[in-house]
Short mmCIF file of C-alpha atoms and ligand atoms in Angstrom, two decimals:
data_model
loop_
_atom_site.label_atom_id
_atom_site.label_comp_id
_atom_site.label_asym_id
_atom_site.label_seq_id
_atom_site.Cartn_x
_atom_site.Cartn_y
_atom_site.Cartn_z
CA UNK A 1 -15.94 -3.38 11.51
CA UNK A 2 -14.27 -1.37 14.26
CA UNK A 3 -15.96 1.25 16.39
CA UNK A 4 -16.54 4.37 14.26
CA UNK A 5 -14.46 6.65 16.49
CA UNK A 6 -11.53 4.19 16.45
CA UNK A 7 -11.81 3.87 12.70
CA UNK A 8 -11.67 7.66 12.19
CA UNK A 9 -8.54 7.77 14.36
CA UNK A 10 -6.96 4.95 12.35
CA UNK A 11 -7.76 6.65 9.03
CA UNK A 12 -6.09 9.82 10.31
CA UNK A 13 -2.88 7.97 11.06
CA UNK A 14 -2.81 6.76 7.46
CA UNK A 15 -3.13 10.20 5.86
CA UNK A 16 -0.07 11.98 4.48
CA UNK A 17 0.11 15.73 5.10
CA UNK A 18 -0.43 17.75 1.94
CA UNK A 19 -0.52 21.48 1.37
CA UNK A 20 -3.53 20.80 -0.86
CA UNK A 21 -5.50 19.50 2.12
CA UNK A 22 -6.78 22.14 4.52
CA UNK A 23 -8.95 19.73 6.54
CA UNK A 24 -8.45 15.97 6.09
CA UNK A 25 -10.99 13.18 6.51
CA UNK A 26 -12.83 13.16 9.85
CA UNK A 27 -15.38 15.98 9.55
CA UNK A 28 -18.58 15.97 7.48
CA UNK A 29 -16.53 16.90 4.39
CA UNK A 30 -12.81 17.42 3.71
CA UNK A 31 -11.56 20.87 2.62
CA UNK A 32 -9.05 21.28 -0.20
CA UNK A 33 -7.12 24.32 -1.36
CA UNK A 34 -5.91 25.15 -4.84
CA UNK A 35 -9.15 26.67 -6.11
CA UNK A 36 -10.18 30.34 -5.83
CA UNK A 37 -12.55 29.44 -3.01
CA UNK A 38 -12.08 26.34 -0.82
CA UNK A 39 -13.28 23.07 -2.33
CA UNK A 40 -15.03 20.57 -0.06
CA UNK A 41 -15.18 16.84 -0.78
CA UNK A 42 -17.04 13.90 0.68
CA UNK A 43 -18.64 10.57 -0.12
CA UNK A 44 -21.56 8.68 1.31
CA UNK A 45 -22.79 5.16 0.72
CA UNK A 46 -26.27 3.72 1.22
CA UNK A 47 -26.98 -0.01 1.29
CA UNK A 48 -30.11 -2.06 0.71
CA UNK A 49 -31.27 -3.46 4.04
CA UNK A 50 -29.34 -0.88 6.06
CA UNK A 51 -30.34 2.59 4.86
CA UNK A 52 -33.34 1.64 2.70
CA UNK A 53 -35.37 -1.41 1.72
CA UNK A 54 -35.61 -1.95 -2.04
CA UNK A 55 -38.67 -4.17 -1.49
CA UNK A 56 -40.72 -1.28 -0.08
CA UNK A 57 -39.07 2.01 -1.06
CA UNK A 58 -39.43 3.32 -4.61
CA UNK A 59 -36.29 3.68 -6.73
CA UNK A 60 -36.90 7.44 -6.92
CA UNK A 61 -37.08 7.68 -3.12
CA UNK A 62 -33.87 5.64 -2.76
CA UNK A 63 -32.08 7.90 -5.24
CA UNK A 64 -33.35 11.02 -3.51
CA UNK A 65 -32.02 9.77 -0.18
CA UNK A 66 -28.61 8.92 -1.67
CA UNK A 67 -28.24 12.49 -2.95
CA UNK A 68 -29.82 14.25 0.01
CA UNK A 69 -27.48 12.62 2.55
CA UNK A 70 -24.57 14.25 0.76
CA UNK A 71 -26.37 17.58 0.53
CA UNK A 72 -26.98 17.32 4.27
CA UNK A 73 -23.20 17.05 4.74
CA UNK A 74 -22.88 20.27 2.72
CA UNK A 75 -25.37 21.87 5.13
CA UNK A 76 -23.27 20.63 8.07
CA UNK A 77 -20.30 22.63 6.77
CA UNK A 78 -22.49 25.55 5.56
CA UNK A 79 -21.16 25.11 2.03
CA UNK A 80 -22.98 25.00 -1.29
CA UNK A 81 -22.95 21.89 -3.47
CA UNK A 82 -20.99 22.11 -6.70
CA UNK A 83 -21.45 18.73 -8.36
CA UNK A 84 -21.74 15.03 -7.59
CA UNK A 85 -20.55 11.73 -9.07
CA UNK A 86 -22.35 8.46 -8.49
CA UNK A 87 -21.40 4.79 -8.26
CA UNK A 88 -24.13 2.16 -8.44
CA UNK A 89 -23.81 -1.55 -7.67
CA UNK A 90 -27.02 -3.00 -9.10
CA UNK A 91 -28.46 -6.48 -8.54
CA UNK A 92 -28.53 -8.30 -11.89
CA UNK A 93 -32.28 -8.97 -11.70
CA UNK A 94 -33.32 -5.31 -11.38
CA UNK A 95 -34.77 -3.90 -14.62
CA UNK A 96 -33.22 -0.94 -16.43
CA UNK A 97 -36.28 1.15 -15.52
CA UNK A 98 -35.27 0.82 -11.86
CA UNK A 99 -31.86 2.34 -12.54
CA UNK A 100 -33.43 5.18 -14.51
CA UNK A 101 -35.96 6.00 -11.79
CA UNK A 102 -33.17 5.83 -9.21
CA UNK A 103 -31.12 8.27 -11.25
CA UNK A 104 -34.10 10.61 -11.66
CA UNK A 105 -34.57 10.60 -7.88
CA UNK A 106 -30.94 11.61 -7.42
CA UNK A 107 -30.98 14.15 -10.23
CA UNK A 108 -34.11 15.99 -9.11
CA UNK A 109 -32.94 16.12 -5.47
CA UNK A 110 -29.60 17.54 -6.59
CA UNK A 111 -31.12 20.07 -8.97
CA UNK A 112 -33.31 21.52 -6.22
CA UNK A 113 -30.11 22.67 -4.52
CA UNK A 114 -28.04 23.40 -7.61
CA UNK A 115 -26.06 20.14 -7.61
CA UNK A 116 -25.58 18.46 -11.00
CA UNK A 117 -24.55 14.82 -11.36
CA UNK A 118 -21.48 15.05 -13.56
CA UNK A 119 -20.35 11.46 -13.79
CA UNK A 120 -20.48 7.98 -12.38
CA UNK A 121 -20.29 4.29 -12.96
CA UNK A 122 -22.66 1.33 -12.70
CA UNK A 123 -22.05 -2.36 -12.36
CA UNK A 124 -24.37 -5.38 -12.08
CA UNK A 125 -23.64 -8.16 -9.62
CA UNK A 126 -25.19 -10.93 -7.53
CA UNK A 127 -25.30 -8.76 -4.40
CA UNK A 128 -27.77 -6.17 -3.14
CA UNK A 129 -28.21 -2.59 -4.33
CA UNK A 130 -25.48 -0.22 -3.09
CA UNK A 131 -25.19 3.45 -4.03
CA UNK A 132 -22.25 5.76 -3.41
CA UNK A 133 -22.50 9.47 -4.10
CA UNK A 134 -19.37 11.61 -3.93
CA UNK A 135 -19.97 15.32 -3.63
CA UNK A 136 -17.95 18.45 -4.23
CA UNK A 137 -18.91 21.59 -2.34
CA UNK A 138 -17.75 25.20 -2.41
CA UNK A 139 -17.46 27.51 0.54
CA UNK A 140 -18.62 30.50 -1.53
CA UNK A 141 -17.79 33.34 0.82
CA UNK A 142 -18.43 31.47 4.04
CA UNK A 143 -15.77 29.86 6.23
CA UNK A 144 -16.75 26.18 6.37
CA UNK A 145 -18.02 25.26 9.83
CA UNK A 146 -16.10 22.36 11.36
CA UNK A 147 -16.94 20.03 14.21
CA UNK A 148 -13.94 21.21 16.17
CA UNK A 149 -14.74 24.82 17.12
CA UNK A 150 -17.04 24.48 20.14
CA UNK A 151 -15.91 26.25 23.33
CA UNK A 152 -17.03 25.94 26.94
CA UNK A 153 -19.85 28.43 27.42
CA UNK A 154 -21.25 28.04 23.88
CA UNK A 155 -24.90 27.15 23.62
CA UNK A 156 -26.01 23.95 21.85
CA UNK A 157 -28.83 24.18 19.31
CA UNK A 158 -30.76 21.96 16.93
CA UNK A 159 -32.97 22.81 13.98
CA UNK A 160 -36.33 21.07 13.62
CA UNK A 161 -37.66 18.26 15.82
CA UNK A 162 -36.09 14.86 16.38
CA UNK A 163 -37.02 11.17 16.56
CA UNK A 164 -39.25 8.75 14.70
CA UNK A 165 -37.67 9.37 11.29
CA UNK A 166 -38.05 5.65 10.50
CA UNK A 167 -41.75 6.21 9.76
CA UNK A 168 -40.96 8.21 6.61
CA UNK A 169 -38.66 11.18 7.13
CA UNK A 170 -35.42 9.21 6.78
CA UNK A 171 -36.33 8.70 3.11
CA UNK A 172 -37.75 12.18 2.49
CA UNK A 173 -36.07 15.17 4.09
CA UNK A 174 -34.87 18.58 3.03
CA UNK A 175 -31.12 19.13 3.50
CA UNK A 176 -30.76 22.25 5.65
CA UNK A 177 -28.40 24.11 3.34
CA UNK A 178 -30.44 27.32 3.24
CA UNK A 179 -30.80 27.26 7.03
CA UNK A 180 -27.06 26.66 7.51
CA UNK A 181 -26.10 29.54 5.21
CA UNK A 182 -28.56 31.83 7.00
CA UNK A 183 -27.18 30.77 10.40
CA UNK A 184 -23.56 31.52 9.53
CA UNK A 185 -24.44 34.85 7.98
CA UNK A 186 -26.32 36.00 11.09
CA UNK A 187 -24.46 34.36 13.99
CA UNK A 188 -21.10 33.09 15.21
CA UNK A 189 -21.48 29.34 14.59
CA UNK A 190 -18.52 27.62 16.26
CA UNK A 191 -19.21 23.95 15.37
CA UNK A 192 -21.85 22.13 13.38
CA UNK A 193 -22.86 18.62 12.26
CA UNK A 194 -25.88 17.16 10.51
CA UNK A 195 -27.90 14.68 12.55
CA UNK A 196 -27.52 11.40 10.70
CA UNK A 197 -26.53 9.03 13.50
CA UNK A 198 -28.71 10.49 16.26
CA UNK A 199 -28.26 13.54 18.47
CA UNK A 200 -26.39 11.66 21.21
CA UNK A 201 -23.82 10.25 18.78
CA UNK A 202 -23.47 13.32 16.56
CA UNK A 203 -23.09 15.68 19.52
CA UNK A 204 -20.38 13.32 20.75
CA UNK A 205 -18.51 13.95 17.48
CA UNK A 206 -18.61 17.72 18.09
CA UNK A 207 -17.50 17.34 21.71
CA UNK A 208 -14.71 14.92 20.86
CA UNK A 209 -13.38 17.04 17.98
CA UNK A 210 -13.64 20.23 20.05
CA UNK A 211 -12.19 18.74 23.25
CA UNK A 212 -15.20 19.78 25.33
CA UNK A 213 -18.18 18.32 27.17
CA UNK A 214 -21.85 19.28 27.12
CA UNK A 215 -24.92 19.40 29.33
CA UNK A 216 -28.18 18.75 27.50
CA UNK A 217 -31.45 19.86 29.08
CA UNK A 218 -33.90 16.96 28.60
CA UNK A 219 -36.97 19.20 28.66
CA UNK A 220 -35.59 21.34 25.82
CA UNK A 221 -35.01 18.56 23.30
CA UNK A 222 -37.68 18.94 20.59
CA UNK A 223 -39.47 15.60 20.11
CA UNK A 224 -40.96 15.12 16.64
CA UNK A 225 -44.70 14.35 16.40
CA UNK A 226 -43.76 11.13 14.54
CA UNK A 227 -42.50 9.66 17.83
CA UNK A 228 -46.07 9.37 19.14
CA UNK A 229 -47.00 7.36 16.05
CA UNK A 230 -44.21 4.79 16.45
CA UNK A 231 -45.05 1.23 17.45
CA UNK A 232 -44.52 0.56 21.15
CA UNK A 233 -40.84 0.20 22.04
CA UNK A 234 -38.63 0.24 25.09
CA UNK A 235 -37.48 3.80 24.30
CA UNK A 236 -39.19 6.81 25.84
CA UNK A 237 -40.14 9.69 23.51
CA UNK A 238 -37.07 11.59 24.75
CA UNK A 239 -34.84 8.58 24.03
CA UNK A 240 -36.24 8.41 20.50
CA UNK A 241 -35.35 12.08 19.99
CA UNK A 242 -31.86 11.58 21.45
CA UNK A 243 -30.91 8.35 19.68
CA UNK A 244 -33.12 7.47 16.70
CA UNK A 245 -30.97 9.05 14.00
CA UNK A 246 -31.54 10.07 10.39
CA UNK A 247 -33.26 13.32 11.36
CA UNK A 248 -30.99 15.22 8.94
CA UNK A 249 -31.43 18.36 11.00
CA UNK A 250 -28.45 20.41 12.17
CA UNK A 251 -26.83 20.43 15.60
CA UNK A 252 -24.56 23.43 16.19
CA UNK A 253 -22.92 25.50 18.87
CA UNK A 254 -22.78 29.26 19.20
CA UNK A 255 -22.04 31.84 21.87
CA UNK A 256 -25.03 33.79 20.48
CA UNK A 257 -28.75 33.68 21.09
CA UNK A 258 -30.14 32.02 17.94
CA UNK A 259 -33.91 32.47 17.79
CA UNK A 260 -34.38 30.40 14.63
CA UNK A 261 -33.24 27.16 16.32
CA UNK A 262 -33.99 25.32 19.57
CA UNK A 263 -31.48 25.73 22.37
CA UNK A 264 -31.01 22.33 24.03
CA UNK A 265 -28.03 22.82 26.31
CA UNK A 266 -24.53 24.21 26.62
CA UNK A 267 -20.93 23.27 26.07
CA UNK A 268 -18.81 22.79 29.20
CA UNK A 269 -15.15 22.10 29.83
CA UNK A 270 -14.04 18.49 30.23
CA UNK A 271 -15.22 15.67 28.01
CA UNK A 272 -18.42 14.34 29.55
CA UNK A 273 -21.79 14.71 27.85
CA UNK A 274 -24.50 14.83 30.49
CA UNK A 275 -28.29 14.85 30.35
CA UNK A 276 -29.98 17.12 32.90
CA UNK A 277 -33.41 15.81 33.84
CA UNK A 278 -35.58 16.18 36.94
CA UNK A 279 -32.85 18.22 38.61
CA UNK A 280 -30.26 15.47 38.17
CA UNK A 281 -27.47 14.88 35.68
CA UNK A 282 -26.65 11.50 34.18
CA UNK A 283 -24.24 10.55 31.37
CA UNK A 284 -25.78 10.82 27.91
CA UNK A 285 -24.45 7.63 26.36
CA UNK A 286 -24.53 7.53 22.55
CA UNK A 287 -26.61 4.62 21.33
CA UNK A 288 -26.17 3.24 17.84
CA UNK A 289 -29.13 3.50 15.54
CA UNK A 290 -30.30 0.49 13.61
CA UNK A 291 -33.20 0.17 11.25
CA UNK A 292 -35.23 -3.01 11.42
CA UNK A 293 -35.89 -3.80 7.77
MG1 MG B 301 -22.63 14.32 8.25
#
């Protein structure tokens, strides 16, 4: 599997231009034209042993996560979900009740935010459980927020607090759709992403797509209380907040003061992402996140 950034670049070279495609693959969701309001489309896959552990997590919790990851992508673009379709690859030895509870987890998570499951497919095989949820979103009066609109001088913000999601939050989180819609109605939001891969990596997506750099103020990064409850590791609390991933909060940029979120730094010209700490700046290198199931 190639580096994610390289892979996105490769996918882009394979896409044919179409006047039906306003924004192709590469952001949280793609944007299509041809409907009264713009239609947004994306898909997300979760795998047993990578994103969840079927030996410890309940089928309902696994289903909820599968749906909520897609709803979090809707939040990242400040769009509303329209409907979802689901593909399940089920191990042959799992009982039918497992599939039903999984579906109920997906259905109830979707319904909370007005997203119906309108179709799907299941298959049984000798492999592990894999779930793909494809989602359609609608912009509904709001210009979808892309990753590519950050400018030097914008401020960088996050919602919520970060790090330690592995304890529980990565399976049980609230997609920040309401918050995203409120943000875009009250402020100029120039770029946004949901924090699935960790602040350092997701901020790098914004900076890369926008052609800018950033300076993050270490003391401003909100560290979640879960970090203090983690088993001892070689990461500092700040490093957990910067790199752990699966916070499913929002990171966004704006030229405005945004009191409802935490300001953690600013966008600068160039392409370097730096961490300012103890009066010094050092490169903020994105670290991959990996669960240890
Ligand atoms: Mg995303």
